[in-house]
Amino acid sequence: AQRVTQPEKLLSVFKGAPVELKCNYSYSGSPELFWYVQYSRQRLQLLLRHISRESIKGFTADLNKGETSFHLKKPFAQEEDSAMYYCALIRGSTLGRLYFGRGTQLTVWP
Amino acid sequence: DGGITQSPKYLFRKEGQNVTLSCEQNLNHDAMYWYRQDPGQGLRLIYYSQIVNDFQKGDIAEGYSVSREKKESFPLTVTSAQKNPTAFYLCASKGDRNTIYFGEGSWLTVV
């Protein structure tokens, strides 16, 4: 069963515009949610995790358990934000496997 | 430079041949993973291993095999039974706070 859904394959915005990458999940327990990013010619890397409640490169993501969502947001997109973004979920147990969404390719136009 | 090392970066295989992709990590991580990345499909889990000498099938294990004889090594064999092996393969390991670390990937092309 698909546990992580990213409804947008492609997302384009202009520089300076707000951006929101959507992520919904299906899991009844207490998941841990992450956003991973893959810039051109670089390896996939962790962007942020919901537990830390951090802001990385201006991005934030809030876990909404009621809506089972973990959308990634940035108020003012930059060209260097252009990348592939993956939402990921791990179940409560640290031995659990990681489930990835299908990814959203973000393009920020100048 | 520590982390996950995959080799080779590019590999060509003739139909009907098996090929093995190497994955080595010096992060002392117990859990390791193999993913396949196809355009529009995202990351799909092939196999994963929580600990040495143990591994489980992921979502698309058919046509693949793995071994985990050493903590630092998790090689993936793409067998001739894999119907559509041309893809980008990513190896990963899980560290503290459930953070996943990825290798740079291996491109496999069947000719």
GROMACS .gro file of C-alpha atoms in nm:
model
  221
    1ALA     CA    1   0.000   0.000   0.000
    2GLN     CA    2   0.119   0.346  -0.086
    3ARG     CA    3   0.208   0.513   0.239
    4VAL     CA    4   0.347   0.843   0.113
    5THR     CA    5   0.181   1.047  -0.160
    6GLN     CA    6   0.327   1.343  -0.340
    7PRO     CA    7   0.052   1.454  -0.577
    8GLU     CA    8   0.265   1.682  -0.793
    9LYS     CA    9   0.532   1.532  -1.018
   10LEU     CA   10   0.637   1.874  -1.142
   11LEU     CA   11   0.609   2.216  -0.981
   12SER     CA   12   0.727   2.545  -1.128
   13VAL     CA   13   0.739   2.886  -0.962
   14PHE     CA   14   0.914   3.213  -1.025
   15LYS     CA   15   1.197   3.338  -0.808
   16GLY     CA   16   1.064   3.516  -0.501
   17ALA     CA   17   0.727   3.342  -0.510
   18PRO     CA   18   0.609   3.117  -0.227
   19VAL     CA   19   0.634   2.746  -0.284
   20GLU     CA   20   0.459   2.450  -0.124
   21LEU     CA   21   0.538   2.088  -0.201
   22LYS     CA   22   0.262   1.861  -0.085
   23CYS     CA   23   0.302   1.535   0.100
   24ASN     CA   24   0.029   1.316   0.247
   25TYR     CA   25   0.080   0.990   0.429
   26SER     CA   26  -0.125   0.695   0.546
   27TYR     CA   27  -0.015   0.538   0.871
   28SER     CA   28  -0.218   0.501   1.186
   29GLY     CA   29   0.070   0.498   1.431
   30SER     CA   30   0.327   0.762   1.513
   31PRO     CA   31   0.537   0.810   1.203
   32GLU     CA   32   0.852   1.006   1.165
   33LEU     CA   33   0.848   1.225   0.854
   34PHE     CA   34   1.136   1.359   0.649
   35TRP     CA   35   1.205   1.563   0.339
   36TYR     CA   36   1.500   1.460   0.122
   37VAL     CA   37   1.639   1.667  -0.164
   38GLN     CA   38   1.844   1.579  -0.470
   39TYR     CA   39   2.014   1.870  -0.644
   40SER     CA   40   2.147   1.824  -0.996
   41ARG     CA   41   2.458   1.604  -1.000
   42GLN     CA   42   2.452   1.556  -0.622
   43ARG     CA   43   2.351   1.266  -0.406
   44LEU     CA   44   2.020   1.250  -0.231
   45GLN     CA   45   2.044   1.412   0.112
   46LEU     CA   46   1.831   1.491   0.412
   47LEU     CA   47   1.670   1.835   0.408
   48LEU     CA   48   1.472   1.829   0.729
   49ARG     CA   49   1.276   1.608   0.971
   50HIS     CA   50   0.953   1.689   1.149
   51ILE     CA   51   1.085   1.601   1.494
   52SER     CA   52   1.345   1.876   1.483
   53ARG     CA   53   1.095   2.148   1.390
   54GLU     CA   54   1.380   2.316   1.210
   55SER     CA   55   1.410   2.553   0.918
   56ILE     CA   56   1.670   2.455   0.661
   57LYS     CA   57   1.757   2.682   0.368
   58GLY     CA   58   1.438   2.871   0.445
   59PHE     CA   59   1.220   2.560   0.418
   60THR     CA   60   0.984   2.446   0.691
   61ALA     CA   61   0.744   2.156   0.718
   62ASP     CA   62   0.476   2.100   0.979
   63LEU     CA   63   0.330   1.763   1.058
   64ASN     CA   64  -0.049   1.782   1.055
   65LYS     CA   65  -0.174   1.459   1.206
   66GLY     CA   66  -0.539   1.550   1.148
   67GLU     CA   67  -0.486   1.588   0.775
   68THR     CA   68  -0.199   1.334   0.767
   69SER     CA   69   0.013   1.583   0.579
   70PHE     CA   70   0.370   1.707   0.591
   71HIS     CA   71   0.386   1.981   0.331
   72LEU     CA   72   0.717   2.156   0.261
   73LYS     CA   73   0.702   2.534   0.238
   74LYS     CA   74   0.924   2.827   0.161
   75PRO     CA   75   0.799   3.186   0.150
   76PHE     CA   76   1.040   3.310  -0.118
   77ALA     CA   77   1.178   3.053  -0.362
   78GLN     CA   78   1.530   3.088  -0.502
   79GLU     CA   79   1.674   2.948  -0.825
   80GLU     CA   80   1.909   2.724  -0.627
   81ASP     CA   81   1.605   2.551  -0.477
   82SER     CA   82   1.545   2.380  -0.810
   83ALA     CA   83   1.578   2.009  -0.733
   84MET     CA   84   1.390   1.685  -0.683
   85TYR     CA   85   1.222   1.663  -0.344
   86TYR     CA   86   1.115   1.341  -0.176
   87CYS     CA   87   0.890   1.305   0.124
   88ALA     CA   88   0.965   0.999   0.338
   89LEU     CA   89   0.813   0.819   0.633
   90ILE     CA   90   0.948   0.575   0.886
   91ARG     CA   91   0.729   0.390   1.130
   92GLY     CA   92   0.763   0.433   1.503
   93SER     CA   93   1.007   0.149   1.545
   94THR     CA   94   1.366   0.235   1.460
   95LEU     CA   95   1.393  -0.100   1.290
   96GLY     CA   96   1.123  -0.008   1.041
   97ARG     CA   97   1.182   0.050   0.672
   98LEU     CA   98   1.166   0.390   0.511
   99TYR     CA   99   0.889   0.469   0.265
  100PHE     CA  100   0.945   0.733  -0.001
  101GLY     CA  101   0.698   0.927  -0.208
  102ARG     CA  102   0.744   0.946  -0.583
  103GLY     CA  103   0.908   1.285  -0.567
  104THR     CA  104   0.833   1.636  -0.691
  105GLN     CA  105   1.064   1.811  -0.935
  106LEU     CA  106   1.073   2.178  -0.839
  107THR     CA  107   1.187   2.433  -1.093
  108VAL     CA  108   1.236   2.794  -0.989
  109TRP     CA  109   1.247   3.031  -1.285
  110PRO     CA  110   1.448   3.355  -1.274
  111ASP     CA  111   3.587   1.101   0.262
  112GLY     CA  112   3.358   0.873   0.460
  113GLY     CA  113   3.013   0.758   0.375
  114ILE     CA  114   2.859   0.527   0.120
  115THR     CA  115   3.062   0.421  -0.182
  116GLN     CA  116   2.898   0.261  -0.480
  117SER     CA  117   3.079   0.108  -0.773
  118PRO     CA  118   3.087   0.106  -1.061
  119LYS     CA  119   2.927   0.438  -1.144
  120TYR     CA  120   2.835   0.323  -1.494
  121LEU     CA  121   2.787  -0.034  -1.606
  122PHE     CA  122   2.678  -0.192  -1.929
  123ARG     CA  123   2.544  -0.544  -1.934
  124LYS     CA  124   2.443  -0.776  -2.211
  125GLU     CA  125   2.105  -0.936  -2.191
  126GLY     CA  126   2.117  -1.268  -2.011
  127GLN     CA  127   2.411  -1.175  -1.790
  128ASN     CA  128   2.413  -1.125  -1.416
  129VAL     CA  129   2.586  -0.818  -1.278
  130THR     CA  130   2.680  -0.719  -0.924
  131LEU     CA  131   2.675  -0.364  -0.792
  132SER     CA  132   2.900  -0.292  -0.498
  133CYS     CA  133   2.801  -0.087  -0.193
  134GLU     CA  134   3.041  -0.020   0.092
  135GLN     CA  135   2.994   0.201   0.398
  136ASN     CA  136   3.236   0.310   0.668
  137LEU     CA  137   2.971   0.469   0.887
  138ASN     CA  138   2.929   0.164   1.112
  139HIS     CA  139   2.557   0.154   1.030
  140ASP     CA  140   2.357  -0.162   1.086
  141ALA     CA  141   2.077  -0.104   0.835
  142MET     CA  142   2.142  -0.082   0.463
  143TYR     CA  143   1.911  -0.046   0.164
  144TRP     CA  144   1.899  -0.077  -0.214
  145TYR     CA  145   1.664   0.146  -0.409
  146ARG     CA  146   1.588   0.176  -0.776
  147GLN     CA  147   1.517   0.522  -0.911
  148ASP     CA  148   1.321   0.557  -1.234
  149PRO     CA  149   1.182   0.880  -1.381
  150GLY     CA  150   0.830   0.937  -1.255
  151GLN     CA  151   0.846   0.638  -1.023
  152GLY     CA  152   1.052   0.783  -0.743
  153LEU     CA  153   1.249   0.554  -0.517
  154ARG     CA  154   1.142   0.193  -0.499
  155LEU     CA  155   1.288  -0.040  -0.239
  156ILE     CA  156   1.453  -0.355  -0.373
  157TYR     CA  157   1.605  -0.513  -0.062
  158TYR     CA  158   1.703  -0.403   0.284
  159SER     CA  159   1.913  -0.543   0.564
  160GLN     CA  160   1.872  -0.455   0.931
  161ILE     CA  161   2.179  -0.643   1.044
  162VAL     CA  162   2.460  -0.865   0.921
  163ASN     CA  163   2.349  -1.200   0.776
  164ASP     CA  164   1.988  -1.085   0.753
  165PHE     CA  165   1.793  -0.916   0.473
  166GLN     CA  166   1.434  -0.872   0.359
  167LYS     CA  167   1.267  -0.820   0.023
  168GLY     CA  168   1.138  -0.478  -0.058
  169ASP     CA  169   0.866  -0.388  -0.306
  170ILE     CA  170   1.044  -0.492  -0.626
  171ALA     CA  171   1.280  -0.775  -0.527
  172GLU     CA  172   1.206  -1.004  -0.822
  173GLY     CA  173   1.512  -1.054  -1.038
  174TYR     CA  174   1.750  -0.923  -0.772
  175SER     CA  175   1.956  -1.086  -0.497
  176VAL     CA  176   2.169  -0.952  -0.212
  177SER     CA  177   2.404  -1.071   0.059
  178ARG     CA  178   2.514  -0.918   0.389
  179GLU     CA  179   2.818  -1.109   0.504
  180LYS     CA  180   2.990  -0.802   0.645
  181LYS     CA  181   2.848  -0.499   0.821
  182GLU     CA  182   3.011  -0.258   0.579
  183SER     CA  183   2.913  -0.433   0.256
  184PHE     CA  184   2.575  -0.491   0.088
  185PRO     CA  185   2.621  -0.595  -0.276
  186LEU     CA  186   2.327  -0.619  -0.514
  187THR     CA  187   2.316  -0.871  -0.798
  188VAL     CA  188   2.090  -0.793  -1.091
  189THR     CA  189   2.011  -1.128  -1.244
  190SER     CA  190   1.902  -1.216  -1.595
  191ALA     CA  191   1.555  -1.272  -1.453
  192GLN     CA  192   1.508  -0.900  -1.402
  193LYS     CA  193   1.288  -0.796  -1.694
  194ASN     CA  194   1.377  -0.429  -1.711
  195PRO     CA  195   1.710  -0.377  -1.537
  196THR     CA  196   1.817  -0.053  -1.704
  197ALA     CA  197   1.792   0.201  -1.422
  198PHE     CA  198   1.972   0.411  -1.165
  199TYR     CA  199   2.047   0.218  -0.845
  200LEU     CA  200   2.096   0.381  -0.506
  201CYS     CA  201   2.246   0.224  -0.197
  202ALA     CA  202   2.181   0.374   0.145
  203SER     CA  203   2.237   0.316   0.514
  204LYS     CA  204   2.052   0.435   0.823
  205GLY     CA  205   2.229   0.625   1.094
  206ASP     CA  206   2.139   0.808   1.409
  207ARG     CA  207   1.793   0.961   1.439
  208ASN     CA  208   1.680   0.748   1.146
  209THR     CA  209   1.875   0.961   0.900
  210ILE     CA  210   1.933   0.787   0.568
  211TYR     CA  211   2.266   0.840   0.393
  212PHE     CA  212   2.286   0.770   0.021
  213GLY     CA  213   2.559   0.672  -0.217
  214GLU     CA  214   2.614   0.850  -0.545
  215GLY     CA  215   2.440   0.577  -0.738
  216SER     CA  216   2.517   0.335  -1.017
  217TRP     CA  217   2.380   0.359  -1.369
  218LEU     CA  218   2.309   0.019  -1.521
  219THR     CA  219   2.233  -0.011  -1.892
  220VAL     CA  220   2.142  -0.335  -2.060
  221VAL     CA  221   2.255  -0.354  -2.420
   0.00000   0.00000   0.00000
